[in-house]
Structure formats: structure tokens, C-alpha cells
C-alpha positions as a printed NumPy array, in Angstrom:
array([[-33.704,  71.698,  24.031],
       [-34.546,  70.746,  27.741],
       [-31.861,  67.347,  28.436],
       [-32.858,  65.402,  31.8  ],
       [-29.998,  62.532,  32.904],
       [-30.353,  59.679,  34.626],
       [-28.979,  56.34 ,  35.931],
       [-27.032,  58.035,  38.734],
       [-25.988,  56.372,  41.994],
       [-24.097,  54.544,  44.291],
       [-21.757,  51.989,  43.276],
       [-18.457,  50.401,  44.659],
       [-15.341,  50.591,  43.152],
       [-14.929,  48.177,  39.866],
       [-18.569,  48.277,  39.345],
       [-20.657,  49.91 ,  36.37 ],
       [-23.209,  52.04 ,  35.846],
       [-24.868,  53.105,  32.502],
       [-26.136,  56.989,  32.535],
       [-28.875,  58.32 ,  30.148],
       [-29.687,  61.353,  28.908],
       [-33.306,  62.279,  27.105],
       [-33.591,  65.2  ,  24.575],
       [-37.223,  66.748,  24.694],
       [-36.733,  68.088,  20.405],
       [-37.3  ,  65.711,  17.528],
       [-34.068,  67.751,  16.031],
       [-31.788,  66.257,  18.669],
       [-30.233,  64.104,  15.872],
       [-28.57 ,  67.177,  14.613],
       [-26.773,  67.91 ,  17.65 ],
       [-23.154,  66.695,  19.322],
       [-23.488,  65.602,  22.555],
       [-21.686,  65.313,  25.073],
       [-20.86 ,  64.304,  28.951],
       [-19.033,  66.161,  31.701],
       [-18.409,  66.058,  35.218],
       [-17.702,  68.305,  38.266],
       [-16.554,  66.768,  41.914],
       [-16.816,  68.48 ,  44.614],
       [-14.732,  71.758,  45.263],
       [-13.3  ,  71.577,  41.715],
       [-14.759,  72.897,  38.179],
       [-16.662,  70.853,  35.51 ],
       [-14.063,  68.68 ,  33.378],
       [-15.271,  67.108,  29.552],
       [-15.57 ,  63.488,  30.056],
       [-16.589,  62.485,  26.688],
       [-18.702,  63.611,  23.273],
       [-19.907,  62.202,  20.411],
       [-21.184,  63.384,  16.683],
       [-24.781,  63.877,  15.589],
       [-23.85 ,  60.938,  13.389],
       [-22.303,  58.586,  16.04 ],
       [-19.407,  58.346,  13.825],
       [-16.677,  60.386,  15.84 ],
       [-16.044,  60.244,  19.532],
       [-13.917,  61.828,  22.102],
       [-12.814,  60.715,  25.517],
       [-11.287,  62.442,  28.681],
       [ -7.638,  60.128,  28.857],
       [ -8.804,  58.385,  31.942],
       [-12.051,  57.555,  30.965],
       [-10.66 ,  55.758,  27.981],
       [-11.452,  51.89 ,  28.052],
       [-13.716,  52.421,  30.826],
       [-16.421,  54.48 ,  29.387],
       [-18.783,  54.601,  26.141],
       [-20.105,  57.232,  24.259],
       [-23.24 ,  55.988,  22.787],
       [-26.747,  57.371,  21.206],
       [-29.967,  56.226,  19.664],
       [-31.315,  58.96 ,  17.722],
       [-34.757,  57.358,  17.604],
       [-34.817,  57.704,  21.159],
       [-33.11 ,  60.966,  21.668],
       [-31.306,  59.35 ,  24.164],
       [-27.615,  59.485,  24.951],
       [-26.123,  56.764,  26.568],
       [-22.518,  57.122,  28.885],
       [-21.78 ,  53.17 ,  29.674],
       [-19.304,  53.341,  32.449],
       [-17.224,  50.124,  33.496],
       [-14.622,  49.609,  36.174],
       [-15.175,  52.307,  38.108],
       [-12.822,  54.188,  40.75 ],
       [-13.604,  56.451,  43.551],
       [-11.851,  59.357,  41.591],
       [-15.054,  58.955,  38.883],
       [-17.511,  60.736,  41.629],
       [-19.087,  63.553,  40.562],
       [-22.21 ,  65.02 ,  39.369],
       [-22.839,  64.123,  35.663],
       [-23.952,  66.237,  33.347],
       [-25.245,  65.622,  29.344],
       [-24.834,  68.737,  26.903],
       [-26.015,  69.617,  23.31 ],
       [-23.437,  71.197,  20.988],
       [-24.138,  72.755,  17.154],
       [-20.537,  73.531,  16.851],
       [-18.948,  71.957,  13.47 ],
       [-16.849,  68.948,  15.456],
       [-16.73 ,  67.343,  18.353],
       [-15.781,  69.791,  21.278],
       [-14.19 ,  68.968,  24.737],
       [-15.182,  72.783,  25.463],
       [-17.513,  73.508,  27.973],
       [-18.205,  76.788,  26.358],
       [-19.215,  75.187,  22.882],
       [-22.413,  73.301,  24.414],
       [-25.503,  75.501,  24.126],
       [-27.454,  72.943,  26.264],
       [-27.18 ,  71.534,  29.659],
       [-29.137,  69.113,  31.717],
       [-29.946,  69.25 ,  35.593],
       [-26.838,  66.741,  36.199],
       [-27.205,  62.874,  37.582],
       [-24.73 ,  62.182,  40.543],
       [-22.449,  59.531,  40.518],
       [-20.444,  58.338,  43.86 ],
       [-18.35 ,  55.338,  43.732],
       [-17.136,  53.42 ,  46.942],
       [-14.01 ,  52.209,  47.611]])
């Protein structure tokens, strides 16, 4: 499965941005998927994942009520919808495919990875 993000950029603090990632397979609806990060200097963190089904989620603790998990399996598109942004939130962005059972905050778990998308918020 080859994953390419998007929707990257600059933005000042409080603003939004809304990042997409495309799945090249037809089978992407049987995957988790999920979103991570990595700033500069430090290592990749799990920002948030969602079931093949859309019907469980999982979110970093401050990304929750600023960010949305989202996909459109017609698409084979995952969506991360990211509101009130701060300057900690910079970082490149990366979308990942998962078979595991459950949702997973685990790096390891994800089989896929995409290029990464970077984010940098102003203050």
C-alpha cells in the first residue's frame, strides 16, 4: 500500500488546517489508519487512529478537541481535521496503515507509512 499526505503548511497559531492522506489499494477499507508526528530533534509520537470501520477512534491527550480522525473509504482517503492550533503542533505528519486487530497508538503495529506532510504553526 503506497500512502501519499497532503494539506501541509504554514499556519499561525489558532488557525486550522485539514491533512489528507490517499491509499493507492482498493483494500484500504480493511485497514486502521492512523496519524503521527515527529518535531524536530525528538522521535515520532501517535497523534491519532481510527478503525477500518470508522467506528472507534483514538487521540494523543492534547490533540483531543482540536483534532479529527476521519475517512471516506470510497475515496481511500484519510482525513486529520486540525483546529486551534499551537506552535507545539509543528512537525512533520505522517499517515500509516495498520492490520493489527484494534486500534494501535504503536508505531511498531503500522505496516505502512507515507512520505510525511509538514506542518509549522506560527505564533
Amino acid at each position: 500500500v503506497q500512502l501519499v499526505e497532503s494539506g501541509g503548511g504554514l499556519v499561525q497559531a489558532g488557525g486550522s488546517l485539514r491533512l489528507s492522506c490517499v491509499a493507492s489499494e482498493r483494500t484500504f477499507s480493511i485497514y486502521n489508519m492512523g496519524w503521527f508526528r515527529q518535531a524536530q530533534g525528538k522521535e515520532r509520537e501517535f497523534v491519532a487512529a481510527l478503525s477500518w470501520s470508522g467506528g472507534s477512534t483514538s487521540y494523543e491527550d492534547s490533540v483531543k478537541g482540536r483534532f479529527a480522525i476521519s475517512r471516506d473509504n470510497a475515496k481511500n482517503t484519510v482525513y486529520l481535521q486540525m483546529n486551534s492550533l499551537k506552535p507545539a503542533d509543528t512537525a512533520v505528519y505522517y499517515c500509516a496503515a495498520s492490520r493489527s486487530a484494534a486500534v494501535s497508538t504503536t508505531p511498531g503495529l503500522y505496516t505502512y507509512w507515507g512520505q510525511g506532510t509538514q506542518v509549522t504553526v506560527s505564533s
